[in-house]
Tab-separated table of N, CA and C in Angstrom:
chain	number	residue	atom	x	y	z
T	550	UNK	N	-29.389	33.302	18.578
T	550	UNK	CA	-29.053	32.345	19.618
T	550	UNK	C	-29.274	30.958	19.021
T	551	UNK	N	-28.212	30.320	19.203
T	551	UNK	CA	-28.462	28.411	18.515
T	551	UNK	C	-28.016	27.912	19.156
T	552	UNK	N	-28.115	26.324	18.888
T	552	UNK	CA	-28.079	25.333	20.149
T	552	UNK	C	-27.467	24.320	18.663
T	553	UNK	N	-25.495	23.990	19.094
T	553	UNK	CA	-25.741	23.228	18.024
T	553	UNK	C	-23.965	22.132	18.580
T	554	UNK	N	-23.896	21.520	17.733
T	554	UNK	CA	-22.646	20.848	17.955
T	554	UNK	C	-21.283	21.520	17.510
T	555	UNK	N	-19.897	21.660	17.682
T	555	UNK	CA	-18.912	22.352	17.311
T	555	UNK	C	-18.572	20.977	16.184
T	556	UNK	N	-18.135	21.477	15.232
T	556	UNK	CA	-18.309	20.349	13.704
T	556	UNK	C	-16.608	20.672	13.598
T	557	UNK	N	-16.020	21.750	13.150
T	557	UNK	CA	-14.321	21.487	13.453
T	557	UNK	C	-14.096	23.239	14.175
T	558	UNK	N	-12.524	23.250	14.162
T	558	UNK	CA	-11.904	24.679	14.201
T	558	UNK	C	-10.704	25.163	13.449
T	559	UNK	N	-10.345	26.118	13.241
T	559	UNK	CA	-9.715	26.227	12.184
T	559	UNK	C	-8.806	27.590	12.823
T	560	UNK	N	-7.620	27.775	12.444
T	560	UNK	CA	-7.058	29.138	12.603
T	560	UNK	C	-7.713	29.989	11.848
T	561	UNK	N	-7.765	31.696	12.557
T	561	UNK	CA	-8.657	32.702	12.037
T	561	UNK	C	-7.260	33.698	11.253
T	562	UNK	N	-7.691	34.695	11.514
T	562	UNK	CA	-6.630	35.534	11.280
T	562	UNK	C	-5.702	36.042	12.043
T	563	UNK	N	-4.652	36.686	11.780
T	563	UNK	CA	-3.821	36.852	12.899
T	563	UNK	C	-3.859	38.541	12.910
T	564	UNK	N	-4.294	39.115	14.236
T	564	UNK	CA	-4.619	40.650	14.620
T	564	UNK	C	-3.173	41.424	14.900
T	565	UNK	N	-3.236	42.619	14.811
T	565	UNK	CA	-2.409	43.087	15.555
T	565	UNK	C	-2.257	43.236	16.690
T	566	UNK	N	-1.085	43.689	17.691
T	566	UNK	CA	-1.405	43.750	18.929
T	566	UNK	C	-0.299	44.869	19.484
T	567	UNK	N	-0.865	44.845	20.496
T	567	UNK	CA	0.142	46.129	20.940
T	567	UNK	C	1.628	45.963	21.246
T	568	UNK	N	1.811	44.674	21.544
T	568	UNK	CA	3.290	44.303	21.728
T	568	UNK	C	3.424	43.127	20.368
T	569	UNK	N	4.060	43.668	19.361
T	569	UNK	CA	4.126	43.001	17.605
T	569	UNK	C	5.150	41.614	18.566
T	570	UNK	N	5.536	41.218	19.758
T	570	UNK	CA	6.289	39.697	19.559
T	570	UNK	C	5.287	39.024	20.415
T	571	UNK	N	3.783	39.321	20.350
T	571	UNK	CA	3.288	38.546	21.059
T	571	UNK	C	1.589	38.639	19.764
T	572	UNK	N	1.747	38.475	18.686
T	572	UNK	CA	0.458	38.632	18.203
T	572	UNK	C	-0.865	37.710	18.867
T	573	UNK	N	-1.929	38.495	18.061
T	573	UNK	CA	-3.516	37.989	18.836
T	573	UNK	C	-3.720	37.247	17.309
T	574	UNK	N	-4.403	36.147	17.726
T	574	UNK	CA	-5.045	35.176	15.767
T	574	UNK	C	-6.267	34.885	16.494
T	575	UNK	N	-7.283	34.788	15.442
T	575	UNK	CA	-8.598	34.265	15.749
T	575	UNK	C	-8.455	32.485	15.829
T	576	UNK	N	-9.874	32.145	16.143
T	576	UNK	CA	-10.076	30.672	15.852
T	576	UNK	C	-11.050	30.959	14.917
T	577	UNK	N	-11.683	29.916	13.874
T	577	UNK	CA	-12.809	30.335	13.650
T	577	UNK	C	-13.698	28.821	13.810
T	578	UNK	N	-14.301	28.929	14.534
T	578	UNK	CA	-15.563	27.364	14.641
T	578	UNK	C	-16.888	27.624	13.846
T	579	UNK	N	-16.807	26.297	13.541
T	579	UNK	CA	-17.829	25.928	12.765
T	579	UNK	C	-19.035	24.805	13.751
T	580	UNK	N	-20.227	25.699	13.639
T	580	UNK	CA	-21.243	25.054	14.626
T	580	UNK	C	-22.311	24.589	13.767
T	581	UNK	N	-22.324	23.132	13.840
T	581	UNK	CA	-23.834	22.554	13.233
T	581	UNK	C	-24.829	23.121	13.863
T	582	UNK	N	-25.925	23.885	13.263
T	582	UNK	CA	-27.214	24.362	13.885
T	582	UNK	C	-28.268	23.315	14.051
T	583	UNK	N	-28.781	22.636	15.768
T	583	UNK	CA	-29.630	22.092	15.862
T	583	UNK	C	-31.024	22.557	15.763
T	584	UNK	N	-31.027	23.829	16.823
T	584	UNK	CA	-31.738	24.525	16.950
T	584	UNK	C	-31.728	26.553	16.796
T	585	UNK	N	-32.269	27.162	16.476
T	585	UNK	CA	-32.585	28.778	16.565
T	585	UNK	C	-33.460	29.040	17.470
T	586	UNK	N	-32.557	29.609	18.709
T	586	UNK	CA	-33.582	29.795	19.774
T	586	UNK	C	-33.820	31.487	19.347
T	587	UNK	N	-33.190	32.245	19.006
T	587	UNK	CA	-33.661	33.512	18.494
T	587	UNK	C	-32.969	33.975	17.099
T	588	UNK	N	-33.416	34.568	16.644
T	588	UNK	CA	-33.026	35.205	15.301
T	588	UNK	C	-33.089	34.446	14.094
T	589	UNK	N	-32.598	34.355	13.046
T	589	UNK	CA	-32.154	33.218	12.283
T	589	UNK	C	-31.394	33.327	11.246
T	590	UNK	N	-31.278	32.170	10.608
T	590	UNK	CA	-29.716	32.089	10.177
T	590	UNK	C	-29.942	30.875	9.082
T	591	UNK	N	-29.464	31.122	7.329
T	591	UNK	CA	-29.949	30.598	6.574
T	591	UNK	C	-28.939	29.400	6.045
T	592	UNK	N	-28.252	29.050	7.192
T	592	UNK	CA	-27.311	28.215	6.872
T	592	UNK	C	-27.225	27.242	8.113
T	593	UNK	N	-27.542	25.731	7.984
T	593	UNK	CA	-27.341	24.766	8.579
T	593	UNK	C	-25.743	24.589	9.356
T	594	UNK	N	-25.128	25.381	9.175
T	594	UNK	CA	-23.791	25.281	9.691
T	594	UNK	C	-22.983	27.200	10.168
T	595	UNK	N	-22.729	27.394	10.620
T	595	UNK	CA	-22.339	29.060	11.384
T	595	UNK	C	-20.696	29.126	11.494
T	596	UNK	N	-20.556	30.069	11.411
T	596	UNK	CA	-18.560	30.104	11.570
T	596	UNK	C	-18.450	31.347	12.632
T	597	UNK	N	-17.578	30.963	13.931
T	597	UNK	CA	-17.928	31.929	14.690
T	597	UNK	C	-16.267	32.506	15.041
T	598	UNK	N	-16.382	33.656	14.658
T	598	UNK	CA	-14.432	34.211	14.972
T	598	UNK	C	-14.412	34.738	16.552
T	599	UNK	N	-13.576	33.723	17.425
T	599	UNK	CA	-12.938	34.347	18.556
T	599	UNK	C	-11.673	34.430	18.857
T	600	UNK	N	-11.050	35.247	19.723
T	600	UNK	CA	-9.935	35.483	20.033
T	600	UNK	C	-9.089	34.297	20.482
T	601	UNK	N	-8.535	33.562	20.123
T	601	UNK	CA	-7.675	32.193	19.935
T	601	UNK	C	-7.625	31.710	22.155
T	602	UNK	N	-7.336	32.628	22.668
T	602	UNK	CA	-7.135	32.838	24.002
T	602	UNK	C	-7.858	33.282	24.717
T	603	UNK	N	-9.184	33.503	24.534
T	603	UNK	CA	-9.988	33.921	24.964
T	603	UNK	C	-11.041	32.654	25.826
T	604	UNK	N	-10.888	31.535	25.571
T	604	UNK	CA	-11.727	30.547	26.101
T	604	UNK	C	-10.855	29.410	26.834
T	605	UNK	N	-10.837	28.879	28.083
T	605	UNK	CA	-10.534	27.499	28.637
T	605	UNK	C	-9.982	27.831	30.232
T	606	UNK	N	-10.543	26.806	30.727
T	606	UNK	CA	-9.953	26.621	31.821
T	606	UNK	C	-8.545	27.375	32.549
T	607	UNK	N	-8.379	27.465	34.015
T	607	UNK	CA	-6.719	27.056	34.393
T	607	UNK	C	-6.724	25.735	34.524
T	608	UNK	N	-5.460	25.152	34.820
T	608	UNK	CA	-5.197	24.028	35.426
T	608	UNK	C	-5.815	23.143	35.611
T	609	UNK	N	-6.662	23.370	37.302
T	609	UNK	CA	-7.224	22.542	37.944
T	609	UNK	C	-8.929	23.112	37.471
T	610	UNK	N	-9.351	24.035	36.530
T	610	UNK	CA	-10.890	24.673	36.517
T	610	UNK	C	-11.326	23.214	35.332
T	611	UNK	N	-12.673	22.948	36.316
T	611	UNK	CA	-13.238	21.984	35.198
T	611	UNK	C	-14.051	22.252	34.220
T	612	UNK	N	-14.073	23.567	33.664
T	612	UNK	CA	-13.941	23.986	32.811
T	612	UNK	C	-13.188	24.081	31.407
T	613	UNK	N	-13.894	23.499	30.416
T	613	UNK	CA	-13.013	23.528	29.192
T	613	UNK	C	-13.013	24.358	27.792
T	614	UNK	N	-12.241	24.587	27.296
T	614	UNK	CA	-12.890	25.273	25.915
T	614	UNK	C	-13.721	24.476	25.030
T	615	UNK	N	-14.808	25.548	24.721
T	615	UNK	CA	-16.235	25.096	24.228
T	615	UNK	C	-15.891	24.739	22.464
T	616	UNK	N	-14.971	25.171	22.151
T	616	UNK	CA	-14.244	25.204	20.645
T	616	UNK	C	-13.478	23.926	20.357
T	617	UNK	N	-14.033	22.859	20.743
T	617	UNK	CA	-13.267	21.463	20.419
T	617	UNK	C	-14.618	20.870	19.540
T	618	UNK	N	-14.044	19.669	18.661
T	618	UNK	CA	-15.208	18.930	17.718
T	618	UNK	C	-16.118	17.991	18.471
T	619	UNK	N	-17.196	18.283	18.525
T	619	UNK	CA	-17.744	17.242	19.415
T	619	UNK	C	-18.674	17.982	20.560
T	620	UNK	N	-18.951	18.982	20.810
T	620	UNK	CA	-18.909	19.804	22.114
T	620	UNK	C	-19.989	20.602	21.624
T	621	UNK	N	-21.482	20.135	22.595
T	621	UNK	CA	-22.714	20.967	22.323
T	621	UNK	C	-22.484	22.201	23.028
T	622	UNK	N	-22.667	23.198	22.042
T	622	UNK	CA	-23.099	24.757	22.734
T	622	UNK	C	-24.576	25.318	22.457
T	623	UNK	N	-24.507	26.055	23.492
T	623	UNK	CA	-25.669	27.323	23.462
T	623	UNK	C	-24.790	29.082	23.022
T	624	UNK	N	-25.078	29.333	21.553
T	624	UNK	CA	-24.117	30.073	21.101
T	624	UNK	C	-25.045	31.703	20.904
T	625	UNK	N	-24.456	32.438	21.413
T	625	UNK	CA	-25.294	33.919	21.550
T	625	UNK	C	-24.256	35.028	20.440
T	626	UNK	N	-24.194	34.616	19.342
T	626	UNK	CA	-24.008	35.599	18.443
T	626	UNK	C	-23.993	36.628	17.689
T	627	UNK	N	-23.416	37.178	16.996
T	627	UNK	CA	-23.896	38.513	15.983
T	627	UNK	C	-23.508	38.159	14.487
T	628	UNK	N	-23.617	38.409	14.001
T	628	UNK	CA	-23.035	38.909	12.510
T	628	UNK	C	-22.029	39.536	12.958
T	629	UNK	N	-20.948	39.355	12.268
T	629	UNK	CA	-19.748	40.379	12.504
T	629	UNK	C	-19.956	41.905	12.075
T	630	UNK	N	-20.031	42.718	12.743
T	630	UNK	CA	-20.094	44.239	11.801
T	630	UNK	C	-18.872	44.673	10.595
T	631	UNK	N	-17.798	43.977	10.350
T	631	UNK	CA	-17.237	43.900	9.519
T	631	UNK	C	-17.897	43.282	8.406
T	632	UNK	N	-18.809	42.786	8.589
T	632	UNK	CA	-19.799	41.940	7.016
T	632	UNK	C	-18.910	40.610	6.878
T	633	UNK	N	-19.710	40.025	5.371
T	633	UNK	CA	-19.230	38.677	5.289
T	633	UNK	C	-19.811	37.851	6.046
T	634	UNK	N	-20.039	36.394	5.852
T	634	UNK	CA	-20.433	35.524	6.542
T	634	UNK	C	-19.929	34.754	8.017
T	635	UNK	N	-19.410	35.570	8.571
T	635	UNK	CA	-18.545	35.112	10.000
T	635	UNK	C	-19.377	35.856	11.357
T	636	UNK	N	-19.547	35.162	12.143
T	636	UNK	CA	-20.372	35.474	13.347
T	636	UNK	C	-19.420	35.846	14.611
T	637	UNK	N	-19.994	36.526	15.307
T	637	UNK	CA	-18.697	37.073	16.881
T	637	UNK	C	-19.981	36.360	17.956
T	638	UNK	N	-18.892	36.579	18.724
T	638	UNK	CA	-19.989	37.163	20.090
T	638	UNK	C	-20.840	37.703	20.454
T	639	UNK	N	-21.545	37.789	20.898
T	639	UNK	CA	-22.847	38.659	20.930
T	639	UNK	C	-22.113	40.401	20.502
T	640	UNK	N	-22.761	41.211	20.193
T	640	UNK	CA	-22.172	42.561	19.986
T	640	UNK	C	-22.563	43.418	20.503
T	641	UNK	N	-22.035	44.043	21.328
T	641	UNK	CA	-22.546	45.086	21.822
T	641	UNK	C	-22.290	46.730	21.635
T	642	UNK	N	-22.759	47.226	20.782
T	642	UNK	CA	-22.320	48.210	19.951
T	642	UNK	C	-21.122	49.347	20.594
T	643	UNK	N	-21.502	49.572	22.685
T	643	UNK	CA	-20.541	50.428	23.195
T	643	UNK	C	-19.489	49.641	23.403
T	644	UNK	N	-19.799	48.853	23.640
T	644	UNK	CA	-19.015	47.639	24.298
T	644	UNK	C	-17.915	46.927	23.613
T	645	UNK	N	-18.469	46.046	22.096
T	645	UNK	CA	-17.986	45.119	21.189
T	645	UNK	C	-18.416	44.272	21.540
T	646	UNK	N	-17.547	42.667	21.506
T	646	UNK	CA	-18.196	41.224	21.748
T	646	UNK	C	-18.174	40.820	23.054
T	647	UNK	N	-19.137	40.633	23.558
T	647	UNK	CA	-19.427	39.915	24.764
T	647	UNK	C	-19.069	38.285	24.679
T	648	UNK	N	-17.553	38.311	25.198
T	648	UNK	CA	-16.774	36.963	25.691
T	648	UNK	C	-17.593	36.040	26.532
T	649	UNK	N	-17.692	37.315	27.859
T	649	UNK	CA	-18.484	36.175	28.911
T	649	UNK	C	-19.454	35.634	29.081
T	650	UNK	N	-20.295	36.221	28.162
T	650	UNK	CA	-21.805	35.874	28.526
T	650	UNK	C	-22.398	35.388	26.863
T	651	UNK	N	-21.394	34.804	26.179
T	651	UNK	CA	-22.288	34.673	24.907
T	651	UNK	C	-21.870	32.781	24.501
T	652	UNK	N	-21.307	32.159	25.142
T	652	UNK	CA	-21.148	30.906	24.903
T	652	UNK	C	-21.062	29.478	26.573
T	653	UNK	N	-22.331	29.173	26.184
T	653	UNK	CA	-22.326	27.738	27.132
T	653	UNK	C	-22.604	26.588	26.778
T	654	UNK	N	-21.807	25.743	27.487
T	654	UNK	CA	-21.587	23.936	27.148
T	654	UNK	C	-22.557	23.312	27.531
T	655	UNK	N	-23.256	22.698	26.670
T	655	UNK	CA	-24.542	21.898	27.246
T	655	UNK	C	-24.348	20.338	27.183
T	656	UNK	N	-23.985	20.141	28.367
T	656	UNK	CA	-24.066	18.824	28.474
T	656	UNK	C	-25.540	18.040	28.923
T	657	UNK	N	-26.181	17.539	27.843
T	657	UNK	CA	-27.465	17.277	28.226
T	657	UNK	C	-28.721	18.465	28.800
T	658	UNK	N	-28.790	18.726	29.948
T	658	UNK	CA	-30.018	19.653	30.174
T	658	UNK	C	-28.557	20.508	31.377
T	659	UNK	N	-27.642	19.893	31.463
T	659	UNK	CA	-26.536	20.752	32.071
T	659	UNK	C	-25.980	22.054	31.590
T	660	UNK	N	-25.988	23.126	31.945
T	660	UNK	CA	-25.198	24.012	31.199
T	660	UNK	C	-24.196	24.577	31.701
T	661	UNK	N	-23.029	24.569	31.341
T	661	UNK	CA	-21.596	25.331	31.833
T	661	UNK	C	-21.070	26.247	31.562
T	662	UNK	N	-21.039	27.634	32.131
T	662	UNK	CA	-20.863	28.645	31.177
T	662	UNK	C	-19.100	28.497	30.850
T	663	UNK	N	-18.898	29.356	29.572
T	663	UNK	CA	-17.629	29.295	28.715
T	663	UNK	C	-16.864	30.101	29.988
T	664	UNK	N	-17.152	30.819	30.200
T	664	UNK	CA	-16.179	31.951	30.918
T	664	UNK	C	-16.359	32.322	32.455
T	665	UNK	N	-17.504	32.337	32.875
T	665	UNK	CA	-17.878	32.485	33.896
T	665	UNK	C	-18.119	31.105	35.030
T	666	UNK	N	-18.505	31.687	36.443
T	666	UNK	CA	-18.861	30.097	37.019
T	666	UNK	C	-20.010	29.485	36.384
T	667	UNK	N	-20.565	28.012	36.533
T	667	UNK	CA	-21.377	27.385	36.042
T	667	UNK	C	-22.527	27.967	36.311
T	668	UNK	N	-23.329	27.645	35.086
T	668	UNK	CA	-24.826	28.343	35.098
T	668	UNK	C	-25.679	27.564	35.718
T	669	UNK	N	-27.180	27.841	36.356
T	669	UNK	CA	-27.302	27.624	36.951
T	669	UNK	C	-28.964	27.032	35.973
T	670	UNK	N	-29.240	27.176	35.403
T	670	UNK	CA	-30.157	27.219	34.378
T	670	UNK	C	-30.212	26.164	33.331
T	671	UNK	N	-31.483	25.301	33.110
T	671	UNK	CA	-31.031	24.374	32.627
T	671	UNK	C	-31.317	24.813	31.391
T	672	UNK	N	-31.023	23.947	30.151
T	672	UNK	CA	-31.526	24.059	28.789
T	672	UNK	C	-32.925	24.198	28.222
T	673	UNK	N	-33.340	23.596	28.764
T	673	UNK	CA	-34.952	23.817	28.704
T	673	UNK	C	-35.477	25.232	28.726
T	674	UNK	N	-34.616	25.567	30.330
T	674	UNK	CA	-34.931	26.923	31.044
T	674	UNK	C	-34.937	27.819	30.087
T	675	UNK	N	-33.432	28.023	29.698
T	675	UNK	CA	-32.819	28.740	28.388
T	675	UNK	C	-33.363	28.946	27.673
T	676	UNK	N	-34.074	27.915	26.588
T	676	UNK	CA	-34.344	27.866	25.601
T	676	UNK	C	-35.763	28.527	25.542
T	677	UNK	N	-36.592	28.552	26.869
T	677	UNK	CA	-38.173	28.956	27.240
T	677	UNK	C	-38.102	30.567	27.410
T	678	UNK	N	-36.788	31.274	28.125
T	678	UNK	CA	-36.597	32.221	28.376
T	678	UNK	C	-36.171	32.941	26.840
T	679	UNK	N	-35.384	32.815	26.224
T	679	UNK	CA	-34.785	33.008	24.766
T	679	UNK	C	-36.051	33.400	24.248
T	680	UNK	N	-37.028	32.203	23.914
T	680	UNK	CA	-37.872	32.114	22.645
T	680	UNK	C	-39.119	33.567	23.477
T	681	UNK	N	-39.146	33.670	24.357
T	681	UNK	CA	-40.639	34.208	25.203
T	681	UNK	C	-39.725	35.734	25.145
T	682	UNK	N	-38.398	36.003	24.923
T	682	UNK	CA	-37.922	37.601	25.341
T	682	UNK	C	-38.617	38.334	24.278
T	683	UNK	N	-38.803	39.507	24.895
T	683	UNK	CA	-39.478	40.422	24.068
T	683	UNK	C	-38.618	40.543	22.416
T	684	UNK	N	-39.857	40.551	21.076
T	684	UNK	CA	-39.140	41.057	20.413
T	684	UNK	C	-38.065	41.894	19.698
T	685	UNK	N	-37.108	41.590	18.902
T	685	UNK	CA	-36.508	42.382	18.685
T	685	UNK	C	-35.280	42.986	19.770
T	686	UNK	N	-35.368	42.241	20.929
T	686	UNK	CA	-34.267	42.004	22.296
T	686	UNK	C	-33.030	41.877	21.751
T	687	UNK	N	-32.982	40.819	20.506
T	687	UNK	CA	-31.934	39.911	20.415
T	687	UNK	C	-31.840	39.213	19.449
């Protein structure tokens, strides 16, 4: 879990998909690490692969994608199980990557979740709850 700034984004790879005239491509972001609220990670900077469409608003949701330069997150990651230095979503081994619940916008002690309605929890909160979870949680 880190707490850091989005530094750029970059096109990922492009997936297959079940209908070949509509392919799936990753993004891949690059997050300055401010902080390690759990685990750790031997690199001042993280590259995280998501599904290109997987993050932003509708229309009128004031909600935005968390994958722009400039834009503090609270980032709940894995190592990719494919190896290599690229991080997902949190992982959940039955499951895979947890979209909804693994990236929020911290504006100041504000937090907005990526996918879901706004959180309700401030940064502080977060960060007290994170560091105190039982070992080996996460």
């Amino acid at each position: 879990v880190v707490v850091g700034t989005v530094a750029q984004v970059e096109p990922g790879k492009i997936l297959e998909a079940e209908n070949p005239d509509e392919p799936a491509r990753e993004l891949n972001t690059d997050i300055r690490v401010e902080h390690v609220l759990k685990g750790s990670t031997s690199s001042p900077l993280v590259t995280v692969a998501t599904l290109e469409l997987a993050y932003g608003g509708a229309e009128n949701d004031p909600r935005r994608d968390w994958r722009e330069p400039g834009v503090r997150v609270v980032a709940f990651v894995s190592q990719s199980p494919e190896g290599g230095s690229l991080y997902i979503p949190t992982y959940v081994p039955e499951l895979g990557p947890s979209y909804s619940q693994s990236f929020f916008i911290a504006d100041g002690e504000k937090l907005m979740a990526a996918v879901q309605d706004p959180e309700r929890m401030s940064l502080t909160t977060l960060s007290q709850s994170v560091r105190t979870a039982a070992p080996g949680s996460g």
